[in-house]
Amino acid sequence: MKYPNRLSSGANNLVIALSETEVAKLFVDDTRSDIGSEAEKMKSANAVNGLVVRFIRLDFDEKMGAEMLVMERLRPLDFRSHEVRIRELWLDVFEDELHELHQAGFVHRDIRRPSGIGGLAFDNILLTDKGLRLIDVGISALREQVGKRIFDKYLETEREEMVLFREYFLNR
C-alpha cells in the first residue's frame, strides 16, 4: 500500500506526516516492537526531559488499517552548516540530557543503527531548532522492565556508541 505523506521508514515501520505539528509511526501487520510498550517508553523519557521526541497519543486509522503512535513533528537541520563550536555546545547538552535519561532508568539502545539497515549511522539523532533530539524508541529499555544487569549492559554499549557519535558529529 502507498502511504500518503510518507516521511521515512525503518526496518519494520514507517512514519507519515499527519499535520504541520504531528507525525505517526504506523504499526501494520507484525512488527518487532509493541505499540503500547513503545508509547510507555516514550512517555517515561518525556517525563525526564525533552531529548526524546514527544509522545502525543495512540490512534487507529481505519482507511490504512494501521495502529498509529502519534508524536510531535520534528524538522531536521543539517548540522554541517553550523560551526564546530556550536556543535560542541549542542553535543554537551545532548550528553547531559542522555545522562539524565540513564539516571532515570531509560536507555535508547539505537543511537548507532545496527549493521545491515540502510540510512545514516546515527539517523536516530536529529538536529532541530531546539537542539539534538532522539527518535525511534522501539528497542529502548527501561531498567524496571529489564533489570539492572541487562540495563547496565545496554548502557555500556550506548556509552561506547556516544564516543563514535561525538567523533562523527564534530568532525564530519
CSV table of C-alpha atoms in Angstrom, one decimal:
chain,number,residue,atom,x,y,z
A,1,MET,CA,0.0,0.0,0.0
A,2,LYS,CA,1.2,3.5,-0.8
A,3,TYR,CA,1.0,5.7,2.2
A,4,PRO,CA,0.3,9.4,1.9
A,5,ASN,CA,2.7,11.9,3.3
A,6,ARG,CA,5.4,9.3,3.9
A,7,LEU,CA,8.5,10.8,5.7
A,8,SER,CA,10.7,7.8,6.5
A,9,SER,CA,10.8,4.1,7.1
A,10,GLY,CA,12.9,1.8,9.2
A,11,ALA,CA,13.2,-2.0,9.2
A,12,ASN,CA,9.7,-2.6,10.5
A,13,ASN,CA,7.7,0.6,10.5
A,14,LEU,CA,7.2,3.8,8.5
A,15,VAL,CA,6.5,7.3,9.6
A,16,ILE,CA,4.0,9.6,7.9
A,17,ALA,CA,3.1,13.3,8.4
A,18,LEU,CA,-0.3,13.9,9.8
A,19,SER,CA,-0.1,17.7,10.0
A,20,GLU,CA,2.3,20.5,10.4
A,21,THR,CA,2.8,19.5,14.1
A,22,GLU,CA,2.2,15.7,14.2
A,23,VAL,CA,3.6,12.6,12.7
A,24,ALA,CA,2.6,9.0,13.1
A,25,LYS,CA,4.7,5.8,13.3
A,26,LEU,CA,2.5,3.2,11.6
A,27,PHE,CA,2.1,-0.3,13.0
A,28,VAL,CA,0.7,-2.7,10.4
A,29,ASP,CA,1.0,-6.5,10.4
A,30,ASP,CA,3.6,-7.8,12.8
A,31,THR,CA,6.4,-5.5,13.8
A,32,ARG,CA,9.4,-6.1,16.1
A,33,SER,CA,8.1,-3.7,18.8
A,34,ASP,CA,4.8,-3.4,20.5
A,35,ILE,CA,3.0,0.0,20.1
A,36,GLY,CA,1.9,0.1,23.8
A,37,SER,CA,5.4,-0.7,25.1
A,38,GLU,CA,6.9,1.9,22.7
A,39,ALA,CA,4.4,4.5,23.9
A,40,GLU,CA,5.2,3.8,27.6
A,41,LYS,CA,9.0,4.1,27.0
A,42,MET,CA,8.5,7.4,25.1
A,43,LYS,CA,6.3,8.8,27.9
A,44,SER,CA,8.8,7.7,30.5
A,45,ALA,CA,11.6,9.5,28.7
A,46,ASN,CA,9.4,12.6,28.1
A,47,ALA,CA,8.8,12.8,31.9
A,48,VAL,CA,12.5,13.2,32.5
A,49,ASN,CA,13.4,15.8,29.8
A,50,GLY,CA,12.8,16.8,26.2
A,51,LEU,CA,15.5,14.7,24.5
A,52,VAL,CA,13.2,12.1,23.1
A,53,VAL,CA,10.6,13.1,20.6
A,54,ARG,CA,7.3,14.0,22.4
A,55,PHE,CA,4.5,11.4,22.6
A,56,ILE,CA,1.1,12.7,21.8
A,57,ARG,CA,-1.4,9.8,21.6
A,58,LEU,CA,-2.1,6.3,20.3
A,59,ASP,CA,-4.7,6.2,17.4
A,60,PHE,CA,-6.0,4.0,14.7
A,61,ASP,CA,-6.6,4.8,11.0
A,62,GLU,CA,-9.3,2.6,9.6
A,63,LYS,CA,-8.6,3.6,5.9
A,64,MET,CA,-4.9,2.5,6.2
A,65,GLY,CA,-5.7,-0.3,8.7
A,66,ALA,CA,-2.9,0.9,10.9
A,67,GLU,CA,-2.3,1.5,14.6
A,68,MET,CA,-0.5,4.8,15.0
A,69,LEU,CA,1.9,6.1,17.5
A,70,VAL,CA,1.4,9.9,17.1
A,71,MET,CA,4.4,12.1,18.0
A,72,GLU,CA,5.5,15.7,17.6
A,73,ARG,CA,6.8,16.5,14.2
A,74,LEU,CA,10.5,17.3,14.2
A,75,ARG,CA,12.1,19.3,11.3
A,76,PRO,CA,15.8,18.2,11.0
A,77,LEU,CA,18.6,20.6,10.2
A,78,ASP,CA,21.9,19.8,8.6
A,79,PHE,CA,24.5,20.1,11.4
A,80,ARG,CA,27.3,20.5,8.9
A,81,SER,CA,26.1,24.1,8.2
A,82,HIS,CA,27.0,25.1,11.8
A,83,GLU,CA,30.4,25.8,13.3
A,84,VAL,CA,32.1,23.2,15.4
A,85,ARG,CA,32.0,25.4,18.5
A,86,ILE,CA,28.2,25.5,18.2
A,87,ARG,CA,28.0,21.7,17.6
A,88,GLU,CA,30.1,21.2,20.7
A,89,LEU,CA,27.5,23.1,22.8
A,90,TRP,CA,24.6,21.1,21.3
A,91,LEU,CA,26.6,17.9,22.0
A,92,ASP,CA,27.3,18.9,25.6
A,93,VAL,CA,23.5,19.5,26.2
A,94,PHE,CA,22.7,16.2,24.4
A,95,GLU,CA,25.1,14.2,26.6
A,96,ASP,CA,23.8,15.8,29.8
A,97,GLU,CA,20.2,15.0,28.8
A,98,LEU,CA,21.1,11.5,27.8
A,99,HIS,CA,22.8,11.0,31.2
A,100,GLU,CA,19.6,12.2,32.9
A,101,LEU,CA,17.6,9.6,31.0
A,102,HIS,CA,20.1,6.9,32.0
A,103,GLN,CA,19.9,8.0,35.7
A,104,ALA,CA,16.1,7.8,35.4
A,105,GLY,CA,16.3,4.2,34.1
A,106,PHE,CA,15.9,4.8,30.3
A,107,VAL,CA,18.4,3.7,27.6
A,108,HIS,CA,17.7,4.3,23.9
A,109,ARG,CA,19.7,1.3,22.6
A,110,ASP,CA,19.6,2.5,18.9
A,111,ILE,CA,21.9,5.5,18.8
A,112,ARG,CA,24.1,3.7,16.3
A,113,ARG,CA,21.9,1.8,13.9
A,114,PRO,CA,22.6,-2.0,13.6
A,115,SER,CA,24.6,-3.0,10.5
A,116,GLY,CA,22.6,-4.1,7.6
A,117,ILE,CA,20.0,-1.4,8.0
A,118,GLY,CA,20.1,1.4,5.4
A,119,GLY,CA,20.4,5.0,6.2
A,120,LEU,CA,23.0,7.1,8.1
A,121,ALA,CA,24.8,5.5,11.0
A,122,PHE,CA,23.3,7.9,13.5
A,123,ASP,CA,20.0,8.8,11.9
A,124,ASN,CA,18.0,8.3,15.1
A,125,ILE,CA,19.6,11.6,16.4
A,126,LEU,CA,18.3,14.7,14.7
A,127,LEU,CA,19.4,18.3,14.9
A,128,THR,CA,16.4,20.5,15.3
A,129,ASP,CA,15.9,24.2,16.0
A,130,LYS,CA,15.7,23.1,19.7
A,131,GLY,CA,19.0,21.1,19.6
A,132,LEU,CA,19.7,17.4,19.2
A,133,ARG,CA,16.8,15.1,19.7
A,134,LEU,CA,16.3,11.3,19.7
A,135,ILE,CA,13.7,9.5,17.7
A,136,ASP,CA,12.6,5.8,17.5
A,137,VAL,CA,12.4,4.3,20.9
A,138,GLY,CA,11.2,0.9,19.6
A,139,ILE,CA,14.1,-1.1,21.1
A,140,SER,CA,14.7,1.2,24.1
A,141,ALA,CA,14.7,-0.3,27.5
A,142,LEU,CA,13.5,0.7,31.0
A,143,ARG,CA,15.6,-0.5,33.9
A,144,GLU,CA,12.4,-1.5,35.8
A,145,GLN,CA,11.4,-3.8,32.9
A,146,VAL,CA,14.8,-5.5,32.1
A,147,GLY,CA,16.5,-5.4,35.4
A,148,LYS,CA,19.8,-3.8,36.5
A,149,ARG,CA,22.2,-6.3,34.9
A,150,ILE,CA,20.7,-6.2,31.4
A,151,PHE,CA,20.2,-2.4,31.7
A,152,ASP,CA,23.8,-1.9,32.6
A,153,LYS,CA,24.9,-3.9,29.6
A,154,TYR,CA,22.8,-1.8,27.3
A,155,LEU,CA,24.1,1.3,29.0
A,156,GLU,CA,27.7,0.3,28.4
A,157,THR,CA,27.0,-0.2,24.7
A,158,GLU,CA,25.3,3.1,24.4
A,159,ARG,CA,28.2,4.9,26.0
A,160,GLU,CA,30.6,3.4,23.5
A,161,GLU,CA,28.3,4.5,20.7
A,162,MET,CA,28.3,8.0,22.1
A,163,VAL,CA,32.1,8.2,21.7
A,164,LEU,CA,31.6,7.3,18.0
A,165,PHE,CA,28.7,9.8,17.6
A,166,ARG,CA,30.8,12.6,19.1
A,167,GLU,CA,33.6,12.0,16.6
A,168,TYR,CA,31.0,11.8,13.7
A,169,PHE,CA,29.1,15.0,14.8
A,170,LEU,CA,32.1,17.2,15.4
A,171,ASN,CA,34.3,16.0,12.5
A,172,ARG,CA,32.1,15.4,9.6
